[in-house]
Structure formats: structure tokens, C-alpha cells
mmCIF file of C-alpha atoms and ligand atoms in Angstrom:
data_model
loop_
_atom_site.group_PDB
_atom_site.id
_atom_site.type_symbol
_atom_site.label_atom_id
_atom_site.label_comp_id
_atom_site.label_asym_id
_atom_site.label_seq_id
_atom_site.Cartn_x
_atom_site.Cartn_y
_atom_site.Cartn_z
ATOM 1 C CA MET A 372 28.063 56.002 -51.928
ATOM 2 C CA ILE A 373 25.067 54.672 -53.749
ATOM 3 C CA TYR A 374 21.839 56.381 -52.812
ATOM 4 C CA ILE A 375 18.697 54.346 -53.271
ATOM 5 C CA SER A 376 15.488 55.920 -52.077
ATOM 6 C CA THR A 377 13.191 53.921 -49.828
ATOM 7 C CA LYS A 378 10.501 54.487 -52.425
ATOM 8 C CA ILE A 379 12.516 52.563 -55.024
ATOM 9 C CA ILE A 380 13.259 49.737 -52.596
ATOM 10 C CA GLN A 381 9.577 49.557 -51.704
ATOM 11 C CA SER A 382 8.620 49.351 -55.372
ATOM 12 C CA TRP A 383 11.031 46.393 -55.772
ATOM 13 C CA LEU A 384 9.712 44.609 -52.724
ATOM 14 C CA TYR A 385 6.050 45.424 -53.244
ATOM 15 C CA PRO A 386 5.386 46.213 -56.911
ATOM 16 C CA ALA A 387 2.121 48.117 -57.379
ATOM 17 C CA THR A 388 -0.683 45.658 -58.115
ATOM 18 C CA CYS A 389 -4.267 46.538 -59.034
ATOM 19 C CA VAL A 390 -6.530 45.790 -56.039
ATOM 20 C CA LEU A 391 -9.459 45.293 -58.413
ATOM 21 C CA CYS A 392 -8.081 42.950 -61.088
ATOM 22 C CA GLY A 393 -4.533 41.998 -60.064
ATOM 23 C CA ALA A 394 -2.831 43.558 -63.114
ATOM 24 C CA PRO A 395 0.349 45.630 -62.561
ATOM 25 C CA GLY A 396 -0.400 49.001 -60.999
ATOM 26 C CA ASP A 397 -0.053 52.249 -62.885
ATOM 27 C CA ALA A 398 1.728 55.427 -61.711
ATOM 28 C CA ASP A 399 2.783 54.079 -58.319
ATOM 29 C CA LEU A 400 -0.825 53.202 -57.368
ATOM 30 C CA ASP A 401 -2.307 49.782 -56.602
ATOM 31 C CA LEU A 402 -4.638 50.232 -59.548
ATOM 32 C CA CYS A 403 -4.094 49.386 -63.223
ATOM 33 C CA ARG A 404 -4.587 51.884 -66.009
ATOM 34 C CA GLY A 405 -7.831 50.282 -67.207
ATOM 35 C CA CYS A 406 -9.489 50.187 -63.794
ATOM 36 C CA ARG A 407 -8.324 53.727 -63.164
ATOM 37 C CA GLN A 408 -9.893 54.956 -66.400
ATOM 38 C CA ASP A 409 -13.179 53.239 -65.500
ATOM 39 C CA ALA A 410 -13.334 54.686 -61.964
ATOM 40 C CA PRO A 411 -16.177 57.141 -61.298
ATOM 41 C CA LEU A 412 -14.103 60.269 -60.553
ATOM 42 C CA ASN A 413 -16.103 63.015 -58.843
ATOM 43 C CA GLN A 414 -14.900 65.623 -61.293
ATOM 44 C CA HIS A 415 -17.927 67.896 -61.389
ATOM 45 C CA ALA A 416 -18.905 68.636 -57.829
ATOM 46 C CA CYS A 417 -19.902 71.383 -55.405
ATOM 47 C CA ARG A 418 -16.652 72.986 -54.265
ATOM 48 C CA ARG A 419 -17.945 73.307 -50.722
ATOM 49 C CA CYS A 420 -19.591 69.948 -49.981
ATOM 50 C CA ALA A 421 -18.314 67.872 -52.954
ATOM 51 C CA LEU A 422 -21.848 66.835 -53.915
ATOM 52 C CA PRO A 423 -21.739 65.352 -57.432
ATOM 53 C CA LEU A 424 -23.220 67.825 -59.918
ATOM 54 C CA ASN A 425 -23.849 67.800 -63.626
ATOM 55 C CA ALA A 426 -21.478 69.710 -65.876
ATOM 56 C CA PRO A 427 -21.307 72.561 -66.655
ATOM 57 C CA LEU A 428 -21.075 73.819 -63.086
ATOM 58 C CA PRO A 429 -22.554 77.219 -62.190
ATOM 59 C CA ALA A 430 -19.932 79.993 -61.947
ATOM 60 C CA HIS A 431 -20.074 79.993 -58.111
ATOM 61 C CA GLY A 432 -19.424 76.237 -58.121
ATOM 62 C CA LEU A 433 -21.934 75.563 -55.341
ATOM 63 C CA CYS A 434 -24.873 73.192 -55.030
ATOM 64 C CA GLY A 435 -28.310 74.469 -54.040
ATOM 65 C CA ASN A 436 -27.928 73.331 -50.434
ATOM 66 C CA CYS A 437 -24.637 75.203 -49.953
ATOM 67 C CA MET A 438 -26.175 78.325 -51.538
ATOM 68 C CA ARG A 439 -29.114 78.229 -49.115
ATOM 69 C CA GLN A 440 -27.358 77.023 -45.988
ATOM 70 C CA PRO A 441 -23.553 76.755 -46.174
ATOM 71 C CA PRO A 442 -22.142 73.952 -44.005
ATOM 72 C CA PRO A 443 -19.579 74.806 -41.275
ATOM 73 C CA TYR A 444 -16.681 73.768 -43.535
ATOM 74 C CA HIS A 445 -15.246 75.710 -46.411
ATOM 75 C CA ALA A 446 -14.147 73.277 -49.083
ATOM 76 C CA GLY A 447 -14.860 69.663 -49.900
ATOM 77 C CA PHE A 448 -12.946 67.114 -51.914
ATOM 78 C CA ALA A 449 -14.237 63.666 -52.847
ATOM 79 C CA LEU A 450 -12.068 61.551 -55.108
ATOM 80 C CA LEU A 451 -14.845 59.292 -56.400
ATOM 81 C CA ARG A 452 -18.584 59.070 -56.621
ATOM 82 C CA TYR A 453 -20.009 56.413 -54.356
ATOM 83 C CA SER A 454 -20.839 53.789 -56.951
ATOM 84 C CA SER A 455 -19.049 50.619 -58.000
ATOM 85 C CA PRO A 456 -16.094 50.103 -57.700
ATOM 86 C CA ALA A 457 -15.663 52.856 -55.062
ATOM 87 C CA SER A 458 -18.470 51.366 -52.971
ATOM 88 C CA ASP A 459 -16.879 47.871 -53.206
ATOM 89 C CA LEU A 460 -13.434 49.183 -52.261
ATOM 90 C CA ILE A 461 -14.806 50.967 -49.203
ATOM 91 C CA ARG A 462 -17.082 48.119 -48.112
ATOM 92 C CA ASP A 463 -14.197 45.632 -48.332
ATOM 93 C CA LEU A 464 -11.961 48.049 -46.449
ATOM 94 C CA LYS A 465 -14.427 48.449 -43.586
ATOM 95 C CA PHE A 466 -15.965 45.036 -43.283
ATOM 96 C CA HIS A 467 -13.192 42.758 -44.572
ATOM 97 C CA ALA A 468 -10.188 44.755 -43.299
ATOM 98 C CA ARG A 469 -8.794 45.260 -46.803
ATOM 99 C CA LEU A 470 -6.376 47.943 -45.612
ATOM 100 C CA GLU A 471 -4.646 47.968 -49.012
ATOM 101 C CA ASN A 472 -7.806 49.648 -50.322
ATOM 102 C CA ALA A 473 -7.211 52.532 -47.906
ATOM 103 C CA ARG A 474 -3.604 52.770 -49.097
ATOM 104 C CA LEU A 475 -4.799 52.982 -52.691
ATOM 105 C CA LEU A 476 -7.593 55.478 -52.052
ATOM 106 C CA GLY A 477 -5.523 57.682 -49.732
ATOM 107 C CA SER A 478 -2.556 57.730 -52.131
ATOM 108 C CA TRP A 479 -4.799 58.533 -55.064
ATOM 109 C CA MET A 480 -6.524 61.304 -53.085
ATOM 110 C CA ALA A 481 -3.081 62.703 -52.205
ATOM 111 C CA ASP A 482 -1.897 62.695 -55.827
ATOM 112 C CA THR A 483 -5.014 64.615 -56.870
ATOM 113 C CA ILE A 484 -4.801 67.090 -53.983
ATOM 114 C CA ALA A 485 -1.065 67.655 -54.553
ATOM 115 C CA ALA A 486 -1.877 69.102 -57.986
ATOM 116 C CA ARG A 487 -3.932 71.958 -56.568
ATOM 117 C CA SER A 488 -2.638 75.488 -56.037
ATOM 118 C CA ALA A 489 -4.504 76.362 -52.817
ATOM 119 C CA PRO A 490 -2.496 76.114 -49.568
ATOM 120 C CA LEU A 491 -2.634 72.726 -47.866
ATOM 121 C CA PRO A 492 -4.097 72.270 -44.384
ATOM 122 C CA GLN A 493 -1.736 72.097 -41.416
ATOM 123 C CA LEU A 494 -3.354 69.056 -39.800
ATOM 124 C CA LEU A 495 -5.410 66.015 -40.841
ATOM 125 C CA ILE A 496 -8.177 64.947 -38.478
ATOM 126 C CA PRO A 497 -9.684 61.528 -39.284
ATOM 127 C CA VAL A 498 -13.340 61.204 -38.254
ATOM 128 C CA PRO A 499 -13.030 59.140 -35.067
ATOM 129 C CA LEU A 500 -14.927 55.933 -34.389
ATOM 130 C CA HIS A 501 -16.378 55.308 -30.957
ATOM 131 C CA ARG A 502 -13.877 53.228 -29.008
ATOM 132 C CA SER A 503 -16.176 50.205 -28.851
ATOM 133 C CA ARG A 504 -16.601 50.184 -32.641
ATOM 134 C CA GLN A 505 -12.872 50.709 -33.152
ATOM 135 C CA ARG A 506 -12.153 47.783 -30.833
ATOM 136 C CA GLN A 507 -14.617 45.613 -32.730
ATOM 137 C CA ARG A 508 -13.215 46.570 -36.159
ATOM 138 C CA GLY A 509 -9.587 46.739 -35.100
ATOM 139 C CA PHE A 510 -8.872 49.929 -37.031
ATOM 140 C CA ASN A 511 -10.402 53.233 -38.078
ATOM 141 C CA GLN A 512 -10.813 53.375 -41.857
ATOM 142 C CA ALA A 513 -10.610 57.194 -41.820
ATOM 143 C CA LEU A 514 -7.208 57.017 -40.105
ATOM 144 C CA GLU A 515 -6.022 54.390 -42.604
ATOM 145 C CA LEU A 516 -6.985 56.764 -45.443
ATOM 146 C CA ALA A 517 -5.247 59.662 -43.701
ATOM 147 C CA ARG A 518 -1.906 57.809 -43.406
ATOM 148 C CA PRO A 519 -0.958 57.881 -47.121
ATOM 149 C CA LEU A 520 -2.354 61.417 -47.377
ATOM 150 C CA ALA A 521 -0.076 62.509 -44.547
ATOM 151 C CA ARG A 522 2.935 60.738 -46.019
ATOM 152 C CA ARG A 523 2.554 62.041 -49.549
ATOM 153 C CA LEU A 524 1.469 65.583 -48.650
ATOM 154 C CA HIS A 525 3.727 65.968 -45.567
ATOM 155 C CA ILE A 526 0.880 66.952 -43.257
ATOM 156 C CA PRO A 527 0.712 65.602 -39.687
ATOM 157 C CA ILE A 528 -2.282 63.536 -38.516
ATOM 158 C CA ASP A 529 -3.863 63.899 -35.114
ATOM 159 C CA ALA A 530 -6.103 60.891 -34.531
ATOM 160 C CA ARG A 531 -6.497 61.570 -30.792
ATOM 161 C CA LEU A 532 -7.635 65.177 -30.860
ATOM 162 C CA ALA A 533 -11.263 64.412 -31.720
ATOM 163 C CA ARG A 534 -13.139 61.750 -29.788
ATOM 164 C CA ARG A 535 -16.484 60.161 -30.512
ATOM 165 C CA LEU A 536 -18.578 60.302 -27.369
ATOM 166 C CA ARG A 537 -21.447 58.096 -28.388
ATOM 167 C CA ASN A 538 -21.626 54.903 -30.384
ATOM 168 C CA THR A 539 -24.114 56.311 -32.877
ATOM 169 C CA ALA A 540 -26.208 54.123 -35.160
ATOM 170 C CA ALA A 541 -24.876 53.766 -38.712
ATOM 171 C CA GLN A 542 -26.134 56.790 -40.654
ATOM 172 C CA THR A 543 -27.254 54.602 -43.546
ATOM 173 C CA GLU A 544 -29.862 52.952 -41.337
ATOM 174 C CA LEU A 545 -31.611 56.231 -40.563
ATOM 175 C CA ASN A 546 -33.852 58.658 -42.417
ATOM 176 C CA ALA A 547 -32.729 62.220 -43.094
ATOM 177 C CA ALA A 548 -34.140 63.842 -39.930
ATOM 178 C CA ALA A 549 -32.843 61.075 -37.675
ATOM 179 C CA ARG A 550 -29.367 61.299 -39.238
ATOM 180 C CA ARG A 551 -28.884 64.868 -38.074
ATOM 181 C CA ALA A 552 -30.091 64.101 -34.542
ATOM 182 C CA ASN A 553 -27.981 60.942 -34.461
ATOM 183 C CA VAL A 554 -24.668 62.812 -34.685
ATOM 184 C CA ARG A 555 -25.574 65.895 -32.614
ATOM 185 C CA HIS A 556 -22.968 66.375 -29.864
ATOM 186 C CA ALA A 557 -21.337 63.129 -30.992
ATOM 187 C CA PHE A 558 -17.778 64.510 -30.742
ATOM 188 C CA ALA A 559 -15.488 66.260 -28.287
ATOM 189 C CA LEU A 560 -11.935 67.589 -28.513
ATOM 190 C CA SER A 561 -9.446 66.238 -26.033
ATOM 191 C CA ALA A 562 -6.991 69.147 -26.379
ATOM 192 C CA ALA A 563 -6.740 72.659 -27.784
ATOM 193 C CA LEU A 564 -6.611 72.890 -31.571
ATOM 194 C CA PRO A 565 -2.966 73.692 -32.398
ATOM 195 C CA VAL A 566 -3.550 75.140 -35.909
ATOM 196 C CA ARG A 567 -6.111 77.190 -37.846
ATOM 197 C CA HIS A 568 -6.371 75.276 -41.140
ATOM 198 C CA VAL A 569 -7.435 71.641 -40.926
ATOM 199 C CA ALA A 570 -8.843 68.870 -43.102
ATOM 200 C CA ILE A 571 -11.311 66.323 -41.769
ATOM 201 C CA VAL A 572 -10.756 62.932 -43.436
ATOM 202 C CA ASP A 573 -13.538 60.376 -43.883
ATOM 203 C CA ASP A 574 -14.236 57.376 -46.092
ATOM 204 C CA VAL A 575 -17.705 58.255 -47.372
ATOM 205 C CA VAL A 576 -19.736 61.420 -47.006
ATOM 206 C CA THR A 577 -23.473 61.030 -47.626
ATOM 207 C CA THR A 578 -25.641 63.691 -45.968
ATOM 208 C CA GLY A 579 -22.605 65.498 -44.588
ATOM 209 C CA HIS A 580 -24.154 65.688 -41.086
ATOM 210 C CA THR A 581 -21.284 63.786 -39.433
ATOM 211 C CA VAL A 582 -18.502 65.927 -40.886
ATOM 212 C CA ALA A 583 -20.602 69.079 -40.311
ATOM 213 C CA GLU A 584 -20.945 68.213 -36.621
ATOM 214 C CA LEU A 585 -17.195 67.707 -36.270
ATOM 215 C CA ALA A 586 -16.454 70.836 -38.330
ATOM 216 C CA ALA A 587 -18.739 72.948 -36.131
ATOM 217 C CA LEU A 588 -16.875 71.709 -33.057
ATOM 218 C CA LEU A 589 -13.493 72.529 -34.656
ATOM 219 C CA GLN A 590 -14.811 75.955 -35.591
ATOM 220 C CA ARG A 591 -15.877 76.625 -31.987
ATOM 221 C CA HIS A 592 -12.308 75.723 -31.000
ATOM 222 C CA GLY A 593 -10.756 78.252 -33.339
ATOM 223 C CA ALA A 594 -10.412 76.518 -36.720
ATOM 224 C CA GLN A 595 -10.644 79.167 -39.426
ATOM 225 C CA VAL A 596 -10.397 77.093 -42.588
ATOM 226 C CA ILE A 597 -11.898 73.604 -42.516
ATOM 227 C CA GLU A 598 -11.800 71.225 -45.450
ATOM 228 C CA VAL A 599 -13.471 67.847 -45.778
ATOM 229 C CA TRP A 600 -11.603 65.182 -47.727
ATOM 230 C CA CYS A 601 -13.280 61.883 -48.455
ATOM 231 C CA ALA A 602 -12.653 58.909 -50.701
ATOM 232 C CA ALA A 603 -16.203 58.900 -52.036
ATOM 233 C CA ARG A 604 -19.250 61.147 -52.013
ATOM 234 C CA ALA A 605 -22.721 59.696 -52.158
ATOM 235 C CA ALA A 606 -25.751 61.691 -53.171
ATOM 236 C CA PRO A 607 -28.074 61.485 -50.122
HETATM 237 ZN ZN1 ZN B 1886 -7.252 46.668 -62.615
HETATM 238 ZN ZN1 ZN B 1887 -22.658 71.838 -51.752
#
């Protein structure tokens, strides 16, 4: 019997193609080698909140904010810095339904995370959209990013556990003080948390208030290790 993996069949049917320039993809990603080399990887970053930092990092690996007031999550991973082309990929994903961008970013995140030695979380929790925004957009970009992560890292997703209670204003339209107030009590859990180690998945983290609010809720429900994984990290 000839065994052909579904991965091989998929690569025949849908050869990897760079979403930025259309050249053949490299290493099973929809990104060519050149565009990959030019991408603004967030290599030097706070290990807790993934804030971009200048090399060399301090020995503790933390930014000033996390030293003074640690957020209610324990580790942060951001694949890219939020500049072009990461910002273009995410904008086109959200506002032009370019779901292939989520496949690329989620797969690339997974490949990077798979190389680490620390234990993986037991559950992925995409930051939920309010149902009216989800209906309007037709999808949740955080869930679309979580799908390839789940597939490649073999971690289940629960996209129903956390609910967004209020249709909050877009964080980018608000100043720093208003951003924190905007997301306060924005989430609720619809069931008991079944595991202790989770990762929150989001497209972009800017101030971190949104993921901190969700992390604090998960912590109150028994989460002991909370990670935040995002495609791109902006400096607020
Ligand atoms: Zn390219
Ligand atoms: Zn930090």
C-alpha cells in the first residue's frame, strides 16, 4: 500500500505561494525566502509582555513596565514587530478578509514556538470578538490565527469559553487611560476552565490591556500559567 501524507497531497494541490509578492513559498509557508528575510521579527523582546526591546536584553529579560507592575500573564510571544509588512498583513486579514494571511502568520508562529523547550499550553483561547462585530466581519481573526497553531502544535482551541460582553470601541481610537477603562469587565467565561496552562491568541497586542483583562479573568478561574501569543507587537 502506498502511503501519501495529506500534507504532501496538500502541497501538490496548493503549492506554497508568497502572500506578499507571489513568488513560490519557502519552508512550507506562504512566504518566499526574500520576504521572510525582510520581515521585522520581534527577536529582542520582553519575555513577559513581548514588548520590542533593544539588544542586548537585560539578564532578567523584562521591560521596565513588567519590572514595576507585572501583567497577569506569565510569558509573551510576538512573531513580528507591528510595522510593514506585518501591519499590512494584519490589516488585510481583518478588513479585507485575507484569511490566507492568518494561515501564514499562525503557521509561522507555530514553527517558531515549536522550537522552544518550555512545555506547551494545554489550550488555546482566541481573544473573542463581540458577537455583533463577529457577525459584521464574518470571522474572528484571532481564531483564524489559532487554527494553524492548533494544527501544527497539536493543542486544542476553545473559541467559546471566553465571551466578549460589550462591543468595545477599537483600542486604537482611544488614549492610554481610556484604553484600560474600555476593556474593563469586557469578558466572561461561559464554562469552567478545564486546564491550568493556557495561551491567549490575538492578532496585535499594543498596550496589552485587552489580553491583561482576559488573563486576569482566566487567573480568577484557576489558570496557573497564562501565555499571550500574538502575530505582532506594537509599541504603545
Ligand atoms: Zn515574497
Ligand atoms: Zn514587558
